[in-house]
Short mmCIF file of C-alpha atoms in Angstrom, two decimals:
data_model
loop_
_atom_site.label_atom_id
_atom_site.label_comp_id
_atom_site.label_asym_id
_atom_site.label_seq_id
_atom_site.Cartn_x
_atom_site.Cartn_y
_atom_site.Cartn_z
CA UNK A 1 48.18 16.57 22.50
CA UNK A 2 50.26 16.00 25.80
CA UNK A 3 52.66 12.90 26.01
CA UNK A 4 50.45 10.77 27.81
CA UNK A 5 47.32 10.92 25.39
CA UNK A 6 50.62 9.82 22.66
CA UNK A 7 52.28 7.56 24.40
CA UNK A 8 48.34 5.84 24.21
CA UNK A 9 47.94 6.49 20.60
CA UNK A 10 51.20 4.78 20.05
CA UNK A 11 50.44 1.64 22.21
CA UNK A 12 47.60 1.65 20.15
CA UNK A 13 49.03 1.54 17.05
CA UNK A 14 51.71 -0.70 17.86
CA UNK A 15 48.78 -3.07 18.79
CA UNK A 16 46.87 -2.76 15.63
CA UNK A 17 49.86 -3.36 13.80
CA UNK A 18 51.51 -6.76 15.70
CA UNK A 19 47.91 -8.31 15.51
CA UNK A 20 46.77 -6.50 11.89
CA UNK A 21 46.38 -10.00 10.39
CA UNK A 22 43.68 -11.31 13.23
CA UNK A 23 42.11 -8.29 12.99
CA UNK A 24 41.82 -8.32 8.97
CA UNK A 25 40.47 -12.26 9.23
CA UNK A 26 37.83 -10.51 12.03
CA UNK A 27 36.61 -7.53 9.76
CA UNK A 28 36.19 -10.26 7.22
CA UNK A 29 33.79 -12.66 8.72
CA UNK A 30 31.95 -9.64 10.18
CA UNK A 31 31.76 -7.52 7.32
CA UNK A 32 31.50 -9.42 4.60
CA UNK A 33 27.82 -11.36 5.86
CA UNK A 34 26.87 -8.19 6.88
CA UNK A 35 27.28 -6.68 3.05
CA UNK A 36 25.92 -10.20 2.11
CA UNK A 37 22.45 -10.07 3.77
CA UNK A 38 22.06 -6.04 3.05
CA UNK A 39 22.56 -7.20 -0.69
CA UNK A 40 20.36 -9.96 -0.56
CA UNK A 41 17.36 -7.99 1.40
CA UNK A 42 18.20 -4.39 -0.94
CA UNK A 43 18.18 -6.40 -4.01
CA UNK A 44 15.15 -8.61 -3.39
CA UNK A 45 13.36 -5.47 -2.47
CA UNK A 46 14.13 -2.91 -5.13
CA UNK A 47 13.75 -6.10 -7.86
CA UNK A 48 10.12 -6.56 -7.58
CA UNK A 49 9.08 -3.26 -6.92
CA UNK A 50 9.40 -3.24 -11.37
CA UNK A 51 6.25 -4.84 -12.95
CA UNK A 52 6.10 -5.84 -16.84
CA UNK A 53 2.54 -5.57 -17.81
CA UNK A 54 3.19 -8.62 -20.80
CA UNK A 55 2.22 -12.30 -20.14
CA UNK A 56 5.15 -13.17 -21.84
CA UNK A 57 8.39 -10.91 -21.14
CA UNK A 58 10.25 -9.89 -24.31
CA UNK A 59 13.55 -7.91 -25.44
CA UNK A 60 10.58 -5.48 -26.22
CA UNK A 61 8.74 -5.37 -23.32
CA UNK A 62 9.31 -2.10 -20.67
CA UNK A 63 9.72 -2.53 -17.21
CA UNK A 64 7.41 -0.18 -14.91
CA UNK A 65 8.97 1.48 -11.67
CA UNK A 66 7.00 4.73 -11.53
CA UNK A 67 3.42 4.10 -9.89
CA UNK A 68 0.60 6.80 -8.54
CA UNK A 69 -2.53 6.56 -6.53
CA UNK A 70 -5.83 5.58 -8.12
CA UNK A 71 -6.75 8.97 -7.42
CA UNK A 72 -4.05 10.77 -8.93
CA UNK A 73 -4.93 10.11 -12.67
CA UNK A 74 -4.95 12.87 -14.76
CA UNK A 75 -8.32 12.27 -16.19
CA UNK A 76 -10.37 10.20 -14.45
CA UNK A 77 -10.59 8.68 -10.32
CA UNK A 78 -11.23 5.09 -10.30
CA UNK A 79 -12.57 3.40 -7.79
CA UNK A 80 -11.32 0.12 -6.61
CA UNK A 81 -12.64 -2.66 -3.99
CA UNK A 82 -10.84 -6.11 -3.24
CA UNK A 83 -14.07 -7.91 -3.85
CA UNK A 84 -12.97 -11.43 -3.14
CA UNK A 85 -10.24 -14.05 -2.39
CA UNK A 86 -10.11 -17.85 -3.48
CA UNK A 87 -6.27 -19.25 -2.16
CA UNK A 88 -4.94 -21.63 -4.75
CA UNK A 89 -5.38 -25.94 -4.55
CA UNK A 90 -2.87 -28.29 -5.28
CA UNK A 91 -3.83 -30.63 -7.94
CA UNK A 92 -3.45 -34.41 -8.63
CA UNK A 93 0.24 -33.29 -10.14
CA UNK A 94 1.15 -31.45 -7.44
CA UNK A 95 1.06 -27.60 -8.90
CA UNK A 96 -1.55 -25.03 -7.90
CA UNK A 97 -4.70 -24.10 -9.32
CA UNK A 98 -8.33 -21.90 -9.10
CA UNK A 99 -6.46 -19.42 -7.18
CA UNK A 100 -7.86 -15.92 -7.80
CA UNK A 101 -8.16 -12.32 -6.71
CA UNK A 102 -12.08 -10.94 -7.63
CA UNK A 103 -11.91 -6.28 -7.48
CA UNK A 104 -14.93 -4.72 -8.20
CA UNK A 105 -13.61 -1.09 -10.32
CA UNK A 106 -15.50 1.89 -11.89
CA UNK A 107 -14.21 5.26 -12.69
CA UNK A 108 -15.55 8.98 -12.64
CA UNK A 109 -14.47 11.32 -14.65
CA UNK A 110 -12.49 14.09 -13.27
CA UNK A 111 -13.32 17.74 -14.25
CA UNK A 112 -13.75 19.23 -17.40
CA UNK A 113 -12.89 16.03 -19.48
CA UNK A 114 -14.55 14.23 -21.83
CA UNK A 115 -13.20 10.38 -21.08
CA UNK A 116 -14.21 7.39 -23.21
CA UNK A 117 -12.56 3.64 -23.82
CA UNK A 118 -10.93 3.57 -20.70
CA UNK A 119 -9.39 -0.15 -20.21
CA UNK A 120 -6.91 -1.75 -18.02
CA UNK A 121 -4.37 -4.29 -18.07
CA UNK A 122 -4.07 -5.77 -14.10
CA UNK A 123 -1.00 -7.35 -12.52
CA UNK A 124 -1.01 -9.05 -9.47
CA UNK A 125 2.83 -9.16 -8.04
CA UNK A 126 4.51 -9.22 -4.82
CA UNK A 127 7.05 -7.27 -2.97
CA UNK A 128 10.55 -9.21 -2.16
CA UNK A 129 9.89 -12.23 -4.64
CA UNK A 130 8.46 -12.23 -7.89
CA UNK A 131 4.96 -13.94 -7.60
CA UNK A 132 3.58 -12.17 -10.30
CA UNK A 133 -0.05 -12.99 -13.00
CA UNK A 134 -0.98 -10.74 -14.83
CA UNK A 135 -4.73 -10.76 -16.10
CA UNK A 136 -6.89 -10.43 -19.13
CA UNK A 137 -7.31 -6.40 -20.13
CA UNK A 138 -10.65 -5.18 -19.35
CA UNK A 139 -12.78 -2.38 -20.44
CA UNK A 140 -13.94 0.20 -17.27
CA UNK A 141 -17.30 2.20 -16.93
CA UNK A 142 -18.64 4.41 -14.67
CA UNK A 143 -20.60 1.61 -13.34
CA UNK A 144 -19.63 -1.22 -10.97
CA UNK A 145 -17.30 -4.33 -13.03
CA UNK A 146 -16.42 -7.24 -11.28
CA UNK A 147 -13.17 -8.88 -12.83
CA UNK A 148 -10.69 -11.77 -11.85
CA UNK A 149 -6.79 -11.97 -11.53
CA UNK A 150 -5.37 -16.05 -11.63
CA UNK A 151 -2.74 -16.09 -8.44
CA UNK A 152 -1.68 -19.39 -7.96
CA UNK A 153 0.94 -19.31 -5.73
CA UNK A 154 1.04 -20.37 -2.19
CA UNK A 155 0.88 -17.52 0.72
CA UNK A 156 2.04 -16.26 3.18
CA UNK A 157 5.64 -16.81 2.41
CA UNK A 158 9.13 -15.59 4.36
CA UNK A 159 11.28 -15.39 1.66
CA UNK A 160 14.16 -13.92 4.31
CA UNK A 161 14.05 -13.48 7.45
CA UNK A 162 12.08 -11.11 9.15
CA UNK A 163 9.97 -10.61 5.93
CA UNK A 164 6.62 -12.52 5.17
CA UNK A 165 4.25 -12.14 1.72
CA UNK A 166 0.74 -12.43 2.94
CA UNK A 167 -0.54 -10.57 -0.47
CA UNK A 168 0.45 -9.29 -3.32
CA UNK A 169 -0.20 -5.39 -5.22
CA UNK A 170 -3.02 -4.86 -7.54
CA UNK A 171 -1.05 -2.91 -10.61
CA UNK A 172 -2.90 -1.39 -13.05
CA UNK A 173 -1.83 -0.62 -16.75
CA UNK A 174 -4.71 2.12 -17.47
CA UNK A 175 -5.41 3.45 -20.93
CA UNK A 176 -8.07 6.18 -21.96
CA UNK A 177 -8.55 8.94 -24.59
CA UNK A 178 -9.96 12.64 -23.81
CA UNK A 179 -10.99 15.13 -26.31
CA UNK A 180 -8.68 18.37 -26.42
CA UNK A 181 -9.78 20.95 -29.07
CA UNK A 182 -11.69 18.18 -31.17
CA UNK A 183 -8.94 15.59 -30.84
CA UNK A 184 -8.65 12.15 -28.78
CA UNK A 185 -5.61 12.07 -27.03
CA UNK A 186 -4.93 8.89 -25.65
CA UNK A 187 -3.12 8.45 -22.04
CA UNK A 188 -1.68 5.78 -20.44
CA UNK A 189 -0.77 6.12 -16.68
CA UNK A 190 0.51 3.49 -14.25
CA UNK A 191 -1.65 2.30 -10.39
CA UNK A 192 -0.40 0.56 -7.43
CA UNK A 193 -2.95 -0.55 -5.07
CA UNK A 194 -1.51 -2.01 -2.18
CA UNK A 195 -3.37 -4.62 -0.55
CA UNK A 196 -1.70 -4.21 3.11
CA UNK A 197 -3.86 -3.42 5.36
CA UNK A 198 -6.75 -4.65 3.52
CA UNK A 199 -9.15 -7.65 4.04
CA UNK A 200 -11.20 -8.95 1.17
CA UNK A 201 -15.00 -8.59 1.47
CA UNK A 202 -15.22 -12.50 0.30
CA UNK A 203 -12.92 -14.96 1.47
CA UNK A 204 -13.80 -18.34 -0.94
CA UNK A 205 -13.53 -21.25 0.76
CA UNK A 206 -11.60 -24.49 -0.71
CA UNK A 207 -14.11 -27.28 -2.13
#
C-alpha cells in the first residue's frame, strides 16, 4: 500500500472515530426498522404457513408444516374443483356470517391399490394472517361430492404493506386404508391447494 492510499485510510479513520457517536445514532434508526419490518413480514409469513386441523387448538393438538400436491398421494389422486364462493354478511350485531367456500372432490385410485374409507378433514387458512375455519370431515368416493367450508372473514385484506389476502388455501387432512398382504393399513397424508390463480366456477351473490 503506498503512502498516499494510507495517509487516506487514516483520514478515514480519524473521521469515523471523531464522529463514531453520530454515526452509531445513524446505524440505529436505519438498521434497527429495517430488522423491524423483515421480522414482522418473515414472521407473519412463516406463522401461517402451519395449519392445526382441530376446531379447537389443544396442548395435544400437532401443528402441520409439511404439505404435497393432490396428486402426489401415495395411494390415491384426488381431484379437486373450487366449485363456488358466497363472501361473508355482516349481521344486525355487527360480526360476519353465511360466508362459505363450496369444492366439488373425488378420488381415483392410483395403481395396484386397493383404497377404501378415504375421508378428509378441510381447512380453509390464509397466508400472512391467520384467517383460518376448518370444516366438518367428509367421506370421498370416486364419484363427484360437493362439500362446504364456513369463511367468515372479510377479504381482500393488506395486512402489511405490499401484501394483500384475496383467498385463502384449501388444506386437506386425508385419511384412507389399503390392503397390503391381507392387512388395512391406514395412511394419513397432508394437501395444500392453493387458490391463487384460481376463479371459482360460482360466485354467490349477497341477498
Amino acid at each position: 500500500m503506498n503512502k498516499q492510499n494510507k495517509s487516506k485510510n487514516k483520514r478515514i479513520l480519524l473521521w469515523i472515530h471523531r464522529n463514531r457517536v453520530k454515526l452509531g445514532i445513524w446505524l440505529f434508526l436505519i438498521i434497527l426498522p429495517v430488522t423491524l419490518v423483515v421480522t414482522a413480514y418473515v414472521g407473519s409469513y412463516t406463522t401461517n404457513k402451519s395449519v392445526y386441523f382441530d376446531s379447537e387448538i389443544t396442548e395435544e393438538s400437532i401443528k402441520i408444516s409439511d404439505f404435497i400436491e393432490a396428486d402426489e398421494l401415495k395411494g390415491i389422486t384426488l381431484t379437486i374443483e373450487w366449485d363456488a364462493l358466497k363472501r361473508p354478511v355482516e349481521s344486525d350485531d355487527g360480526s360476519l356470517q353465511e360466508g362459505y367456500y363450496r369444492f366439488i372432490m373425488s378420488y381415483a385410485p392410483n395403481r395396484n391399490y386397493e383404497i377404501g374409507n378415504v375421508k378428509i378433514t378441510p381447512v380453509l387458512q390464509t397466508d400472512w394472517k391467520n384467517y383460518r375455519s376448518v370444516g366438518i370431515q367428509r367421506y370421498l368416493s370416486t364419484n363427484n361430492i360437493a362439500f362446504l367450508v364456513d369463511f367468515n372473514f372479510d377479504l381482500p385484506k393488506s395486512p402489511l404493506l405490499f401484501v394483500t389476502i384475496e383467498d385463502p388455501n384449501l388444506y386437506l387432512k386425508v385419511e384412507y386404508t389399503y390392503t397390503v398382504v391381507g392387512e388395512d393399513v391406514t395412511q394419513i397424508e397432508y394437501v395444500k391447494f392453493s387458490l391463487k390463480d384460481l376463479n371459482p366456477a360460482t360466485v354467490i351473490p349477497n341477498s
